[in-house]
Structure formats: C-alpha cells, structure tokens
Amino acid sequence: MVLDLPFLWAAIIAFAVLAYVILDGFDLGVGILFPLFKQKHDRDVMMNSVAPVWDGNETWLVLGGGGLMAVFPLAYATILPALYMPLILMLLGLIFRGVAFEYRWRTKRGEFLWDIAFAGGSMVAAFMQGVALGALVQGIPVTGRAYAGGWWDWLTPFSVATGIALLIGYGLLGATWLVMKTTGELAARARRYALRAGIGTLAAMGVFSLWTPFLEPLYFERWFGWPTIVFSLLVPLLVLGCFAMLIQGLRTEHDSRPFIAALGLFVLGFAGIGISFYPYIVPASLTIWEAAAPEESLAFLIVGAVVLVPMILGYTAYAYWVFRGKVDPEEGYH
C-alpha cells in the first residue's frame, strides 16, 4: 500500500488550522469581550485566564502557515498574493495584542492604551481571519498556475460577512471560556454574553449554510449531491444538538459544558468547509495533488512532523493541565 503523502499532509495542516482556530479563538474572544467589562479587576482576571496559554496557541498558526509553504508551495504562492492585505492586518493585530499582554502590567498611566491594543488587536485579527476565510471560500482566480485577480478582490460582501460572523463566534468561545475559568459576577456576565453570542453564531451558521452553496457549482454539488447530502442533512442536527447543550449548560450554570458545546459548533463548521473544499486546496482551481511539493520533499518533511506534532500536542496538553481550574481573582500570572 502506497502512502498518499499529499493527502496526509493536507490532513496535518487542516488539523493545525483547526487547533489554532479553537485554541486561539477563545483567547481572541476574551479580547473581543474586553470592552464590555469596564472594571480593572475584571479585565485583570480576564487576561490572567489566558495569559499562561495564549502564546502556545499561536504555535498552530506557525505550523499551518509554514507547512503550507513547505508542502504545498503552489497553493502558498497562489493564496498569499490574493490575501496579502487581510493577512498582514491579522498579523499586526496579533502583534499588538501580544505586546499588550506584557506591557499592560508595566504601566499605570498608559494602561488604557494597552487595553485598547489588546481589544483592538483581538478584533482586527479575528475579523481579518474571517475575511481571509471568506475570500478563500468565494474563490481565487488562477491562470497559468498563478494568481490572476486584483489587489482588492478579497473585499466582498461575503468576506466581510464572514469576518463579522467569526467575531461573533470567537466571542462565543471567549465567553464560554470565561464561564469555565472565572467565578462570581464576572462568570455570570459571561454567561449572558455567551447566550447572545451563541444565538448569533447559530444564526450566522444558518445564513452561510444557505449562502455558500450558491457561490460555486462545486459547493452546490457537494452539499446536495449523493452521498454528501447525508452530511448536509446530519450536520444541522448535530449543530442544533450542540446549541441545545450550550443553552442547557448556561442555564444550569455548568462550568465546562458551554465551552465544549461551543467547540463542537466550530468543529462542525470546519468539517463543513473541509467537505466543500475536498479535494481542492484552492477551491475549484488547485487540487491537493496539483499543489503538492515533490514526493521526496514530502517524505523528508513527514519525518519532522512525526516528531514535532506530538511534541506540540504534549506541551500544549501539559500547559492546560497545569493551569486547569478556576482563576484566583486575587492572584495573577504576571
């Protein structure tokens, strides 16, 4: 049996992207919710809830982006020119919020500036990730194995709507994370915001489920053709199940159930995107096998992945285990 290395690498990169979305999604969500909490003590607790793990979450972004360049260079060379602006703005947002984690605790007079940097950087990064996703889903024009579009092709009503939807979704992850990690009035307010964000996320998933199939004939065929229509019928039921779990967890004041339900919504949404794309890595333009590097390069790189990915999983799991439980409001990470 011959190992299909392009498919294996596509699965690894897809896993890295999913890990980044669900892990960095909740700490971006905490930043998105930051302006809604005016008290300094609440903001300190919110930042302390993610301070031990936020930088490790970024590792998956590096693995996904670096892996795309090394393993699918043609896709990288096609996607990047199409998405330079949203990706650059995303990285700037991540830089500002990353610096804010350290500098906010070093000053009293300028603390409000770093609060703005943390919240603003989180919102910009989340919104631009959604815009980039929307631009990729709506299609990237390719001619002669190169990007054939213009500088502003990424900016469309669909991509903007996707950016707004991801802001809401990350807000849900952030709110449910705070429910799980905090206590008292802070947790109670987070439950109220989680309920609103959960309704918004469910509505957004419904809107894009109706919108996306009509963007590209490939999507329509995938969603309504046989046998993938079974998935199209099953996923809405699973989404409603996760939403019911979210509502039940919030009403019973369960700590972890709302967060698990929110993760379920994201995993289902990600699976839907994967089903729509496969076997394309650039929708309707480049398949996984067309964009892949030579087999020898893939085989060489898989050796590193076999070592590196378990290491990342190991230290990520260890970090979450060490910092498990509620955040002590009277103590700080810094």
Short mmCIF file of C-alpha atoms in Angstrom, two decimals:
data_model
loop_
_atom_site.label_atom_id
_atom_site.label_comp_id
_atom_site.label_asym_id
_atom_site.label_seq_id
_atom_site.Cartn_x
_atom_site.Cartn_y
_atom_site.Cartn_z
CA MET A 1 0.00 0.00 0.00
CA VAL A 2 1.47 3.35 -1.08
CA LEU A 3 1.10 6.17 1.41
CA ASP A 4 -0.69 9.19 -0.07
CA LEU A 5 1.66 11.87 1.26
CA PRO A 6 -0.18 14.92 -0.21
CA PHE A 7 -3.42 13.76 1.43
CA LEU A 8 -1.63 13.04 4.72
CA TRP A 9 -0.04 16.48 4.72
CA ALA A 10 -3.37 18.11 3.87
CA ALA A 11 -4.84 16.36 6.93
CA ILE A 12 -1.96 17.55 9.15
CA ILE A 13 -2.31 21.17 8.01
CA ALA A 14 -6.10 21.00 8.37
CA PHE A 15 -5.65 19.73 11.92
CA ALA A 16 -3.17 22.53 12.69
CA VAL A 17 -5.61 25.15 11.39
CA LEU A 18 -8.48 23.66 13.39
CA ALA A 19 -6.32 23.54 16.53
CA TYR A 20 -5.39 27.18 16.03
CA VAL A 21 -9.00 28.27 15.47
CA ILE A 22 -10.39 26.59 18.58
CA LEU A 23 -7.41 27.35 20.84
CA ASP A 24 -6.51 30.88 19.79
CA GLY A 25 -10.20 31.52 19.12
CA PHE A 26 -11.13 31.65 22.79
CA ASP A 27 -8.30 33.99 23.79
CA LEU A 28 -9.11 36.25 20.84
CA GLY A 29 -12.69 36.04 22.09
CA VAL A 30 -11.62 37.24 25.53
CA GLY A 31 -10.06 40.28 23.84
CA ILE A 32 -13.22 40.87 21.78
CA LEU A 33 -15.28 40.93 25.00
CA PHE A 34 -12.74 43.13 26.81
CA PRO A 35 -14.51 46.48 26.17
CA LEU A 36 -17.73 45.10 27.67
CA PHE A 37 -16.06 44.77 31.07
CA LYS A 38 -15.19 48.21 32.44
CA GLN A 39 -13.73 47.29 35.84
CA LYS A 40 -9.95 46.97 36.02
CA HIS A 41 -10.21 43.93 38.30
CA ASP A 42 -12.42 42.10 35.80
CA ARG A 43 -10.02 42.89 32.98
CA ASP A 44 -7.07 41.67 35.02
CA VAL A 45 -8.80 38.36 35.69
CA MET A 46 -9.78 38.01 32.03
CA MET A 47 -6.20 38.47 30.87
CA ASN A 48 -4.87 36.16 33.57
CA SER A 49 -7.25 33.43 32.41
CA VAL A 50 -5.48 33.21 29.04
CA ALA A 51 -2.00 34.58 29.87
CA PRO A 52 -0.41 31.14 30.58
CA VAL A 53 -1.53 29.59 27.28
CA TRP A 54 -2.09 32.27 24.63
CA ASP A 55 1.43 32.21 23.17
CA GLY A 56 1.46 28.42 22.88
CA ASN A 57 -1.80 28.60 20.95
CA GLU A 58 -0.05 30.65 18.26
CA THR A 59 2.22 27.66 17.54
CA TRP A 60 -0.51 26.06 15.47
CA LEU A 61 -0.71 29.13 13.22
CA VAL A 62 3.02 28.87 12.55
CA LEU A 63 2.73 25.14 11.84
CA GLY A 64 -0.22 25.64 9.48
CA GLY A 65 1.32 28.56 7.60
CA GLY A 66 4.83 27.13 7.49
CA GLY A 67 3.53 23.72 6.48
CA LEU A 68 1.51 25.23 3.65
CA MET A 69 4.62 26.96 2.28
CA ALA A 70 6.83 23.87 2.53
CA VAL A 71 4.37 21.17 1.46
CA PHE A 72 2.02 22.98 -0.93
CA PRO A 73 4.22 25.75 -2.39
CA LEU A 74 1.97 26.33 -5.40
CA ALA A 75 -1.05 26.87 -3.15
CA TYR A 76 1.01 29.18 -0.92
CA ALA A 77 2.15 31.19 -3.94
CA THR A 78 -1.45 31.48 -5.13
CA ILE A 79 -3.23 32.19 -1.85
CA LEU A 80 -0.79 34.70 -0.37
CA PRO A 81 -0.93 37.28 -3.21
CA ALA A 82 -4.72 37.13 -3.07
CA LEU A 83 -4.84 37.67 0.69
CA TYR A 84 -1.82 39.86 1.45
CA MET A 85 -3.82 42.72 2.98
CA PRO A 86 -6.09 40.76 5.37
CA LEU A 87 -3.21 38.51 6.44
CA ILE A 88 -0.87 41.44 7.11
CA LEU A 89 -3.57 43.21 9.13
CA MET A 90 -4.23 39.97 11.01
CA LEU A 91 -0.55 39.64 11.93
CA LEU A 92 -0.39 43.27 13.05
CA GLY A 93 -3.41 42.67 15.26
CA LEU A 94 -1.76 39.60 16.79
CA ILE A 95 1.44 41.57 17.40
CA PHE A 96 -0.36 44.41 19.18
CA ARG A 97 -2.33 42.07 21.43
CA GLY A 98 0.78 40.01 22.15
CA VAL A 99 2.74 43.07 23.25
CA ALA A 100 -0.25 44.24 25.31
CA PHE A 101 -0.07 41.06 27.41
CA GLU A 102 3.31 42.16 28.76
CA TYR A 103 3.25 45.96 28.70
CA ARG A 104 -0.21 46.40 30.22
CA TRP A 105 1.15 45.21 33.56
CA ARG A 106 4.19 47.54 33.44
CA THR A 107 2.41 50.87 33.44
CA LYS A 108 -0.46 52.57 35.22
CA ARG A 109 -0.60 55.82 33.27
CA GLY A 110 -0.67 54.13 29.87
CA GLU A 111 -2.67 51.07 30.85
CA PHE A 112 -5.71 52.23 28.88
CA LEU A 113 -3.60 52.31 25.71
CA TRP A 114 -2.65 48.66 26.15
CA ASP A 115 -6.28 47.81 26.90
CA ILE A 116 -7.12 49.33 23.52
CA ALA A 117 -4.24 47.43 21.89
CA PHE A 118 -5.41 44.13 23.41
CA ALA A 119 -9.06 44.57 22.48
CA GLY A 120 -8.40 46.22 19.12
CA GLY A 121 -5.72 43.72 18.14
CA SER A 122 -8.04 40.83 19.02
CA MET A 123 -10.91 42.29 16.98
CA VAL A 124 -8.75 43.09 13.95
CA ALA A 125 -7.09 39.65 13.99
CA ALA A 126 -10.41 37.83 14.31
CA PHE A 127 -12.17 39.93 11.69
CA MET A 128 -9.33 39.57 9.18
CA GLN A 129 -9.18 35.81 9.70
CA GLY A 130 -12.86 35.70 8.80
CA VAL A 131 -12.33 37.95 5.79
CA ALA A 132 -9.47 35.73 4.57
CA LEU A 133 -11.61 32.64 5.01
CA GLY A 134 -14.49 34.24 3.12
CA ALA A 135 -12.21 35.30 0.29
CA LEU A 136 -10.82 31.77 0.01
CA VAL A 137 -14.28 30.19 0.06
CA GLN A 138 -15.64 32.52 -2.61
CA GLY A 139 -12.76 31.52 -4.88
CA ILE A 140 -9.36 32.77 -6.01
CA PRO A 141 -8.89 33.26 -9.77
CA VAL A 142 -5.92 31.31 -11.10
CA THR A 143 -4.44 31.48 -14.59
CA GLY A 144 -1.36 29.51 -15.59
CA ARG A 145 -0.70 28.37 -12.02
CA ALA A 146 -0.58 31.97 -10.72
CA TYR A 147 -2.99 34.37 -9.03
CA ALA A 148 -4.91 36.26 -11.71
CA GLY A 149 -7.03 38.59 -9.59
CA GLY A 150 -6.69 42.16 -8.37
CA TRP A 151 -5.47 43.73 -5.14
CA TRP A 152 -8.99 44.22 -3.68
CA ASP A 153 -10.67 41.01 -4.84
CA TRP A 154 -10.69 39.75 -1.25
CA LEU A 155 -13.01 42.56 -0.15
CA THR A 156 -16.59 41.49 -0.94
CA PRO A 157 -19.92 41.41 0.95
CA PHE A 158 -19.39 37.69 1.54
CA SER A 159 -15.91 38.08 3.03
CA VAL A 160 -16.99 41.00 5.24
CA ALA A 161 -19.98 38.98 6.45
CA THR A 162 -17.65 36.06 7.19
CA GLY A 163 -15.41 38.38 9.20
CA ILE A 164 -18.35 39.59 11.29
CA ALA A 165 -19.54 36.01 11.81
CA LEU A 166 -16.12 34.93 13.07
CA LEU A 167 -16.07 37.87 15.50
CA ILE A 168 -19.34 36.60 16.93
CA GLY A 169 -18.11 33.00 17.01
CA TYR A 170 -14.86 33.90 18.75
CA GLY A 171 -16.89 35.99 21.17
CA LEU A 172 -18.85 32.83 22.00
CA LEU A 173 -15.63 30.88 22.61
CA GLY A 174 -14.27 33.69 24.78
CA ALA A 175 -17.46 33.99 26.83
CA THR A 176 -17.73 30.25 27.46
CA TRP A 177 -14.02 30.16 28.38
CA LEU A 178 -14.67 32.85 30.99
CA VAL A 179 -17.65 30.85 32.28
CA MET A 180 -15.30 27.90 32.76
CA LYS A 181 -12.38 29.82 34.25
CA THR A 182 -13.90 32.60 36.39
CA THR A 183 -16.31 32.99 39.29
CA GLY A 184 -18.86 35.41 40.70
CA GLU A 185 -20.29 38.34 38.78
CA LEU A 186 -17.69 38.04 36.03
CA ALA A 187 -18.80 34.48 35.25
CA ALA A 188 -22.47 35.50 35.47
CA ARG A 189 -21.98 38.28 32.93
CA ALA A 190 -20.00 35.93 30.70
CA ARG A 191 -22.99 33.55 30.69
CA ARG A 192 -25.27 36.32 29.46
CA TYR A 193 -22.83 37.26 26.71
CA ALA A 194 -22.37 33.59 25.80
CA LEU A 195 -26.12 33.21 25.31
CA ARG A 196 -26.27 36.19 22.96
CA ALA A 197 -23.15 35.11 21.07
CA GLY A 198 -24.49 31.56 20.83
CA ILE A 199 -27.70 32.75 19.20
CA GLY A 200 -25.66 34.95 16.85
CA THR A 201 -23.33 32.09 15.96
CA LEU A 202 -26.24 29.74 15.22
CA ALA A 203 -27.86 32.39 13.03
CA ALA A 204 -24.58 33.01 11.17
CA MET A 205 -24.11 29.29 10.54
CA GLY A 206 -27.61 29.14 9.12
CA VAL A 207 -27.06 32.14 6.83
CA PHE A 208 -23.78 30.82 5.45
CA SER A 209 -25.19 27.32 5.01
CA LEU A 210 -27.76 28.86 2.65
CA TRP A 211 -25.33 31.32 1.00
CA THR A 212 -22.21 29.21 0.38
CA PRO A 213 -23.64 26.54 -1.99
CA PHE A 214 -24.57 29.24 -4.50
CA LEU A 215 -21.06 30.74 -4.65
CA GLU A 216 -19.58 27.90 -6.65
CA PRO A 217 -21.11 24.93 -8.56
CA LEU A 218 -18.61 22.67 -6.77
CA TYR A 219 -20.14 23.56 -3.40
CA PHE A 220 -23.69 23.06 -4.61
CA GLU A 221 -22.80 19.62 -5.93
CA ARG A 222 -21.06 18.68 -2.69
CA TRP A 223 -23.86 19.86 -0.45
CA PHE A 224 -26.76 18.42 -2.42
CA GLY A 225 -25.19 15.56 -4.40
CA TRP A 226 -25.07 11.94 -3.33
CA PRO A 227 -23.69 10.70 -0.92
CA THR A 228 -22.52 14.01 0.63
CA ILE A 229 -26.12 15.18 1.04
CA VAL A 230 -26.22 12.79 4.01
CA PHE A 231 -23.63 15.01 5.69
CA SER A 232 -25.64 18.10 4.75
CA LEU A 233 -28.68 16.62 6.48
CA LEU A 234 -26.77 15.32 9.50
CA VAL A 235 -24.74 18.43 10.35
CA PRO A 236 -27.71 20.75 11.08
CA LEU A 237 -28.98 18.17 13.57
CA LEU A 238 -25.57 18.00 15.24
CA VAL A 239 -25.37 21.81 15.29
CA LEU A 240 -28.78 22.01 16.98
CA GLY A 241 -27.60 19.37 19.45
CA CYS A 242 -24.51 21.44 20.33
CA PHE A 243 -26.66 24.57 20.65
CA ALA A 244 -29.06 22.76 22.99
CA MET A 245 -26.08 21.58 25.04
CA LEU A 246 -24.82 25.18 25.17
CA ILE A 247 -28.17 26.54 26.38
CA GLN A 248 -28.60 23.75 28.92
CA GLY A 249 -25.08 24.28 30.27
CA LEU A 250 -25.61 28.03 30.64
CA ARG A 251 -28.99 27.64 32.35
CA THR A 252 -27.69 25.06 34.84
CA GLU A 253 -24.50 27.11 35.40
CA HIS A 254 -22.30 24.20 34.39
CA ASP A 255 -18.68 25.28 34.11
CA SER A 256 -17.28 23.34 31.16
CA ARG A 257 -20.32 22.18 29.16
CA PRO A 258 -20.93 25.52 27.37
CA PHE A 259 -17.29 25.67 26.26
CA ILE A 260 -17.38 22.10 24.96
CA ALA A 261 -20.60 22.87 23.07
CA ALA A 262 -19.03 25.98 21.51
CA LEU A 263 -16.03 23.90 20.40
CA GLY A 264 -18.46 21.43 18.85
CA LEU A 265 -20.05 24.18 16.78
CA PHE A 266 -16.64 25.21 15.44
CA VAL A 267 -15.58 21.65 14.67
CA LEU A 268 -18.81 21.06 12.72
CA GLY A 269 -18.37 24.31 10.80
CA PHE A 270 -14.77 23.40 9.98
CA ALA A 271 -15.83 19.93 8.83
CA GLY A 272 -18.39 21.52 6.53
CA ILE A 273 -15.70 23.68 4.95
CA GLY A 274 -13.46 20.64 4.51
CA ILE A 275 -16.20 18.65 2.80
CA SER A 276 -16.91 21.60 0.50
CA PHE A 277 -13.24 22.04 -0.47
CA TYR A 278 -12.02 18.48 -0.92
CA PRO A 279 -10.05 17.58 -2.99
CA TYR A 280 -9.18 21.23 -3.73
CA ILE A 281 -6.80 23.28 -1.62
CA VAL A 282 -7.58 26.38 -3.70
CA PRO A 283 -11.30 25.90 -4.40
CA ALA A 284 -12.09 24.92 -7.98
CA SER A 285 -8.53 25.80 -9.09
CA LEU A 286 -5.86 23.59 -7.50
CA THR A 287 -6.24 20.13 -6.00
CA ILE A 288 -4.09 18.83 -3.15
CA TRP A 289 -2.03 16.74 -5.57
CA GLU A 290 -1.55 19.53 -8.12
CA ALA A 291 -0.26 21.93 -5.45
CA ALA A 292 1.96 19.47 -3.58
CA ALA A 293 5.75 19.55 -3.46
CA PRO A 294 7.74 16.59 -4.88
CA GLU A 295 7.20 13.25 -3.14
CA GLU A 296 10.81 13.24 -1.89
CA SER A 297 10.29 16.56 -0.12
CA LEU A 298 7.02 15.40 1.41
CA ALA A 299 8.65 12.21 2.68
CA PHE A 300 11.56 14.15 4.21
CA LEU A 301 9.23 16.65 5.92
CA ILE A 302 6.91 13.98 7.30
CA VAL A 303 9.79 12.70 9.43
CA GLY A 304 9.97 16.10 11.15
CA ALA A 305 6.18 16.22 11.53
CA VAL A 306 6.15 12.81 13.23
CA VAL A 307 8.47 14.26 15.89
CA LEU A 308 7.21 17.84 16.05
CA VAL A 309 3.42 17.43 16.15
CA PRO A 310 3.38 15.04 19.15
CA MET A 311 5.76 17.41 20.97
CA ILE A 312 3.43 20.36 20.38
CA LEU A 313 0.43 18.30 21.47
CA GLY A 314 2.31 17.16 24.56
CA TYR A 315 3.39 20.55 25.86
CA THR A 316 0.02 22.09 24.96
CA ALA A 317 -1.81 19.42 26.96
CA TYR A 318 0.65 19.81 29.84
CA ALA A 319 0.18 23.61 29.93
CA TYR A 320 -3.59 23.28 30.08
CA TRP A 321 -3.30 20.62 32.76
CA VAL A 322 -1.00 22.75 34.94
CA PHE A 323 -3.27 25.81 34.68
CA ARG A 324 -6.57 23.91 34.93
CA GLY A 325 -9.38 25.07 37.18
CA LYS A 326 -10.69 28.49 38.10
CA VAL A 327 -8.52 31.61 38.05
CA ASP A 328 -7.92 33.01 41.53
CA PRO A 329 -9.17 36.64 41.30
CA GLU A 330 -6.68 37.70 43.97
CA GLU A 331 -3.64 36.29 42.21
CA GLY A 332 -2.10 37.00 38.82
CA TYR A 333 0.01 35.22 36.26
CA HIS A 334 2.23 38.29 35.94
#
